[in-house]
mmCIF file of C-alpha atoms in Angstrom:
data_model
loop_
_atom_site.group_PDB
_atom_site.id
_atom_site.type_symbol
_atom_site.label_atom_id
_atom_site.label_comp_id
_atom_site.label_asym_id
_atom_site.label_seq_id
_atom_site.Cartn_x
_atom_site.Cartn_y
_atom_site.Cartn_z
ATOM 1 C CA UNK U 1 162.068 104.430 89.830
ATOM 2 C CA UNK U 2 162.310 107.811 88.130
ATOM 3 C CA UNK U 3 164.608 108.300 85.181
ATOM 4 C CA UNK U 4 166.137 111.762 85.500
ATOM 5 C CA UNK U 5 168.088 114.224 83.372
ATOM 6 C CA UNK U 6 169.816 117.029 85.267
ATOM 7 C CA UNK U 7 170.535 120.014 83.015
ATOM 8 C CA UNK U 8 172.812 122.955 83.561
ATOM 9 C CA UNK U 9 171.210 126.259 82.546
ATOM 10 C CA UNK U 10 173.607 128.942 81.253
ATOM 11 C CA UNK U 11 175.331 127.845 78.055
ATOM 12 C CA UNK U 12 173.392 124.568 77.973
ATOM 13 C CA UNK U 13 169.722 125.525 77.612
ATOM 14 C CA UNK U 14 169.967 129.287 77.105
ATOM 15 C CA UNK U 15 172.653 131.272 75.266
ATOM 16 C CA UNK U 16 173.447 133.677 78.102
ATOM 17 C CA UNK U 17 177.285 133.820 78.262
ATOM 18 C CA UNK U 18 177.660 137.062 76.256
ATOM 19 C CA UNK U 19 174.901 138.717 78.275
ATOM 20 C CA UNK U 20 176.546 137.489 81.481
ATOM 21 C CA UNK U 21 179.850 139.088 80.444
ATOM 22 C CA UNK U 22 178.047 142.371 79.805
ATOM 23 C CA UNK U 23 176.299 142.198 83.195
ATOM 24 C CA UNK U 24 179.592 141.514 84.993
ATOM 25 C CA UNK U 25 181.288 144.479 83.341
ATOM 26 C CA UNK U 26 178.324 146.757 84.021
ATOM 27 C CA UNK U 27 178.656 145.736 87.667
ATOM 28 C CA UNK U 28 182.360 146.540 87.677
ATOM 29 C CA UNK U 29 181.949 149.954 86.056
ATOM 30 C CA UNK U 30 179.042 150.735 88.375
ATOM 31 C CA UNK U 31 181.385 150.058 91.293
ATOM 32 C CA UNK U 32 184.073 152.311 89.814
ATOM 33 C CA UNK U 33 186.265 149.396 88.707
ATOM 34 C CA UNK U 34 187.736 148.705 85.270
ATOM 35 C CA UNK U 35 186.049 146.173 83.023
ATOM 36 C CA UNK U 36 187.528 142.674 82.854
ATOM 37 C CA UNK U 37 188.425 140.787 79.693
ATOM 38 C CA UNK U 38 185.521 138.771 78.335
ATOM 39 C CA UNK U 39 187.641 135.612 78.335
ATOM 40 C CA UNK U 40 188.401 135.996 82.035
ATOM 41 C CA UNK U 41 184.722 136.402 82.884
ATOM 42 C CA UNK U 42 183.686 133.458 80.709
ATOM 43 C CA UNK U 43 186.090 131.239 82.652
ATOM 44 C CA UNK U 44 184.046 131.883 85.794
ATOM 45 C CA UNK U 45 180.674 131.012 84.244
ATOM 46 C CA UNK U 46 179.345 127.945 86.010
ATOM 47 C CA UNK U 47 180.743 129.009 89.373
ATOM 48 C CA UNK U 48 178.620 130.693 92.074
ATOM 49 C CA UNK U 49 178.531 134.468 91.670
ATOM 50 C CA UNK U 50 180.391 135.072 94.931
ATOM 51 C CA UNK U 51 183.259 132.855 93.814
ATOM 52 C CA UNK U 52 183.295 134.427 90.346
ATOM 53 C CA UNK U 53 183.516 137.980 91.683
ATOM 54 C CA UNK U 54 186.160 136.964 94.211
ATOM 55 C CA UNK U 55 188.266 135.315 91.496
ATOM 56 C CA UNK U 56 187.933 138.279 89.151
ATOM 57 C CA UNK U 57 188.673 140.999 91.723
ATOM 58 C CA UNK U 58 190.922 139.276 94.254
ATOM 59 C CA UNK U 59 188.508 140.354 97.001
ATOM 60 C CA UNK U 60 188.059 137.638 99.672
ATOM 61 C CA UNK U 61 184.728 135.808 99.699
ATOM 62 C CA UNK U 62 184.082 137.070 103.217
ATOM 63 C CA UNK U 63 184.473 140.743 102.246
ATOM 64 C CA UNK U 64 181.151 142.673 102.269
ATOM 65 C CA UNK U 65 182.051 144.045 98.828
ATOM 66 C CA UNK U 66 181.266 140.631 97.325
ATOM 67 C CA UNK U 67 177.620 140.896 98.376
ATOM 68 C CA UNK U 68 177.518 144.331 96.754
ATOM 69 C CA UNK U 69 178.895 142.963 93.486
ATOM 70 C CA UNK U 70 176.323 140.162 93.515
ATOM 71 C CA UNK U 71 173.456 142.603 94.141
ATOM 72 C CA UNK U 72 174.653 144.807 91.291
ATOM 73 C CA UNK U 73 174.920 141.852 88.959
ATOM 74 C CA UNK U 74 171.415 140.669 89.851
ATOM 75 C CA UNK U 75 170.017 144.099 89.012
ATOM 76 C CA UNK U 76 171.715 144.087 85.609
ATOM 77 C CA UNK U 77 170.561 140.497 85.046
ATOM 78 C CA UNK U 78 166.939 141.471 85.571
ATOM 79 C CA UNK U 79 167.280 144.525 83.369
ATOM 80 C CA UNK U 80 169.280 143.161 80.454
ATOM 81 C CA UNK U 81 169.108 139.358 80.301
ATOM 82 C CA UNK U 82 165.527 138.537 81.310
ATOM 83 C CA UNK U 83 163.913 140.635 78.558
ATOM 84 C CA UNK U 84 165.942 138.719 75.934
ATOM 85 C CA UNK U 85 165.452 135.237 77.380
ATOM 86 C CA UNK U 86 162.998 133.848 74.827
ATOM 87 C CA UNK U 87 165.322 134.765 71.960
ATOM 88 C CA UNK U 88 168.340 133.207 73.699
ATOM 89 C CA UNK U 89 167.045 129.617 73.909
ATOM 90 C CA UNK U 90 169.435 127.379 71.985
ATOM 91 C CA UNK U 91 168.121 125.728 68.801
ATOM 92 C CA UNK U 92 166.293 122.479 69.437
ATOM 93 C CA UNK U 93 165.992 122.926 73.202
ATOM 94 C CA UNK U 94 162.238 123.546 73.516
ATOM 95 C CA UNK U 95 161.269 120.700 71.170
ATOM 96 C CA UNK U 96 163.932 118.432 72.631
ATOM 97 C CA UNK U 97 162.690 118.904 76.183
ATOM 98 C CA UNK U 98 159.164 118.100 75.030
ATOM 99 C CA UNK U 99 160.392 114.900 73.382
ATOM 100 C CA UNK U 100 162.278 113.771 76.482
ATOM 101 C CA UNK U 101 159.297 114.454 78.733
ATOM 102 C CA UNK U 102 157.176 112.441 76.331
ATOM 103 C CA UNK U 103 159.413 109.438 77.011
ATOM 104 C CA UNK U 104 158.558 109.692 80.699
ATOM 105 C CA UNK U 105 161.906 111.214 81.653
ATOM 106 C CA UNK U 106 161.886 113.621 84.599
ATOM 107 C CA UNK U 107 163.683 116.841 83.669
ATOM 108 C CA UNK U 108 165.470 118.976 86.256
ATOM 109 C CA UNK U 109 167.971 121.853 86.461
ATOM 110 C CA UNK U 110 171.046 122.230 88.673
ATOM 111 C CA UNK U 111 172.536 125.677 88.207
ATOM 112 C CA UNK U 112 175.090 128.026 89.700
ATOM 113 C CA UNK U 113 172.503 130.794 89.438
ATOM 114 C CA UNK U 114 170.488 131.699 92.504
ATOM 115 C CA UNK U 115 167.172 129.841 92.509
ATOM 116 C CA UNK U 116 165.070 132.960 91.925
ATOM 117 C CA UNK U 117 167.184 134.054 88.955
ATOM 118 C CA UNK U 118 167.068 130.567 87.445
ATOM 119 C CA UNK U 119 163.292 130.328 87.757
ATOM 120 C CA UNK U 120 162.876 133.862 86.395
ATOM 121 C CA UNK U 121 164.928 133.219 83.262
ATOM 122 C CA UNK U 122 163.387 129.797 82.619
ATOM 123 C CA UNK U 123 159.947 131.377 82.926
ATOM 124 C CA UNK U 124 160.861 134.292 80.653
ATOM 125 C CA UNK U 125 162.267 131.829 78.118
ATOM 126 C CA UNK U 126 159.097 129.727 78.172
ATOM 127 C CA UNK U 127 160.898 126.646 79.543
ATOM 128 C CA UNK U 128 159.958 126.545 83.239
ATOM 129 C CA UNK U 129 157.056 124.105 82.885
ATOM 130 C CA UNK U 130 159.363 121.412 81.474
ATOM 131 C CA UNK U 131 161.203 120.978 84.791
ATOM 132 C CA UNK U 132 160.155 119.101 87.891
ATOM 133 C CA UNK U 133 162.888 120.714 90.019
ATOM 134 C CA UNK U 134 165.259 123.657 89.809
ATOM 135 C CA UNK U 135 168.141 123.717 92.303
ATOM 136 C CA UNK U 136 170.149 126.925 92.594
ATOM 137 C CA UNK U 137 173.498 127.724 94.175
ATOM 138 C CA UNK U 138 171.810 129.400 97.137
ATOM 139 C CA UNK U 139 170.039 126.122 98.011
ATOM 140 C CA UNK U 140 173.217 124.129 98.632
ATOM 141 C CA UNK U 141 176.149 124.432 100.992
ATOM 142 C CA UNK U 142 178.636 123.153 98.387
ATOM 143 C CA UNK U 143 177.831 124.254 94.807
ATOM 144 C CA UNK U 144 179.254 122.800 91.600
ATOM 145 C CA UNK U 145 181.569 121.016 91.026
ATOM 146 C CA UNK U 146 180.546 119.390 94.318
ATOM 147 C CA UNK U 147 177.939 116.618 93.980
ATOM 148 C CA UNK U 148 175.425 118.209 96.367
ATOM 149 C CA UNK U 149 173.132 119.821 93.768
ATOM 150 C CA UNK U 150 172.605 116.567 91.906
ATOM 151 C CA UNK U 151 172.318 114.530 95.101
ATOM 152 C CA UNK U 152 169.502 116.799 96.317
ATOM 153 C CA UNK U 153 167.628 116.195 93.082
ATOM 154 C CA UNK U 154 168.071 112.427 93.138
ATOM 155 C CA UNK U 155 167.033 112.149 96.772
ATOM 156 C CA UNK U 156 163.941 114.289 96.232
ATOM 157 C CA UNK U 157 162.874 112.177 93.263
ATOM 158 C CA UNK U 158 163.746 108.832 94.812
ATOM 159 C CA UNK U 159 166.216 108.115 92.019
ATOM 160 C CA UNK U 160 169.688 106.624 92.158
ATOM 161 C CA UNK U 161 172.782 107.752 90.246
ATOM 162 C CA UNK U 162 172.553 104.923 87.711
ATOM 163 C CA UNK U 163 169.092 106.213 86.715
ATOM 164 C CA UNK U 164 170.351 109.705 85.927
ATOM 165 C CA UNK U 165 172.258 111.773 83.377
ATOM 166 C CA UNK U 166 173.845 115.221 83.724
ATOM 167 C CA UNK U 167 174.037 117.562 80.714
ATOM 168 C CA UNK U 168 176.259 120.634 80.827
ATOM 169 C CA UNK U 169 178.620 122.927 78.939
ATOM 170 C CA UNK U 170 181.413 123.232 81.524
ATOM 171 C CA UNK U 171 183.701 120.944 83.445
ATOM 172 C CA UNK U 172 181.978 122.159 86.621
ATOM 173 C CA UNK U 173 178.850 120.285 85.502
ATOM 174 C CA UNK U 174 180.740 117.180 84.453
ATOM 175 C CA UNK U 175 182.791 117.024 87.649
ATOM 176 C CA UNK U 176 179.589 117.361 89.670
ATOM 177 C CA UNK U 177 178.258 114.343 87.794
ATOM 178 C CA UNK U 178 181.431 112.360 88.367
ATOM 179 C CA UNK U 179 181.401 113.160 92.086
ATOM 180 C CA UNK U 180 177.822 111.876 92.312
ATOM 181 C CA UNK U 181 178.480 108.743 90.244
ATOM 182 C CA UNK U 182 176.248 109.959 87.401
ATOM 183 C CA UNK U 183 176.916 109.721 83.673
ATOM 184 C CA UNK U 184 177.334 112.997 81.840
ATOM 185 C CA UNK U 185 176.991 114.541 78.402
ATOM 186 C CA UNK U 186 178.957 117.667 77.473
ATOM 187 C CA UNK U 187 177.776 120.213 74.920
ATOM 188 C CA UNK U 188 180.303 122.201 72.901
ATOM 189 C CA UNK U 189 178.150 125.212 71.997
ATOM 190 C CA UNK U 190 178.448 126.805 75.472
ATOM 191 C CA UNK U 191 181.390 128.051 77.504
ATOM 192 C CA UNK U 192 184.058 125.327 77.529
ATOM 193 C CA UNK U 193 185.590 123.882 74.387
ATOM 194 C CA UNK U 194 185.789 120.251 73.364
ATOM 195 C CA UNK U 195 189.341 119.637 74.619
ATOM 196 C CA UNK U 196 188.641 121.035 78.081
ATOM 197 C CA UNK U 197 185.339 119.184 78.342
ATOM 198 C CA UNK U 198 187.062 115.913 77.446
ATOM 199 C CA UNK U 199 189.299 116.212 80.530
ATOM 200 C CA UNK U 200 186.242 115.647 82.753
ATOM 201 C CA UNK U 201 185.368 112.328 81.128
ATOM 202 C CA UNK U 202 181.821 112.737 79.764
ATOM 203 C CA UNK U 203 180.178 109.762 78.077
ATOM 204 C CA UNK U 204 179.412 111.908 75.044
ATOM 205 C CA UNK U 205 180.514 115.288 73.727
ATOM 206 C CA UNK U 206 177.632 116.707 71.687
ATOM 207 C CA UNK U 207 177.678 119.586 69.224
ATOM 208 C CA UNK U 208 173.896 120.031 69.160
ATOM 209 C CA UNK U 209 170.995 119.639 71.548
ATOM 210 C CA UNK U 210 169.527 117.102 69.167
ATOM 211 C CA UNK U 211 172.457 114.782 69.914
ATOM 212 C CA UNK U 212 171.728 115.158 73.633
ATOM 213 C CA UNK U 213 168.094 114.202 73.092
ATOM 214 C CA UNK U 214 168.983 111.134 71.028
ATOM 215 C CA UNK U 215 171.503 109.929 73.612
ATOM 216 C CA UNK U 216 169.281 110.584 76.609
ATOM 217 C CA UNK U 217 166.268 109.009 74.942
ATOM 218 C CA UNK U 218 168.215 105.866 74.078
ATOM 219 C CA UNK U 219 170.286 105.475 77.232
ATOM 220 C CA UNK U 220 168.255 106.764 80.121
ATOM 221 C CA UNK U 221 165.452 104.228 79.781
ATOM 222 C CA UNK U 222 167.656 101.290 80.683
ATOM 223 C CA UNK U 223 169.898 100.864 83.730
ATOM 224 C CA UNK U 224 173.287 102.484 83.289
ATOM 225 C CA UNK U 225 176.235 100.120 83.810
#
């Protein structure tokens, strides 16, 4: 039976939140709309882009304007975030992923990014080869915090929830884990702070990626109670 770690991407592996805020506001100004406060945009990180733009503009999800916002964002993402990806990898992530893989742990990603964007940024950051699977928001019918993303990964790998661990920087990640019956670890260096993360009941709240590696390496190799 595979032992699996399911990582979030933005704010967990790669320090993209500030670049994401800039891409959102470039999209707004390109559409003739005023920029939004950075704090308001950061609150939407971890949600699918359609939901984020709907929340920030008040435009219904079914409105064609949402697709236009998403297309504009994707263009800015490719132009401004991808070229910086290698420099945005959080400290300890590359070595930590190598250590976990060396323990025989299967590493995967469940992200609110579209699959293509997730693969592109992981590749640009030099991290893609660490991951057996990458599941994006456009590959599920119910994205985070629904359990579907993690369930797809477990089913594909023939793993069960007690064999897995979710690692993320937002409550969206942790609530996905809870819905799937999977343990979770929260990291504080991303989008959500310690107090908010604690409300979702992670097993551990870590301040560094090294803490994640130590916990996963110790816990994931034995059945989780």
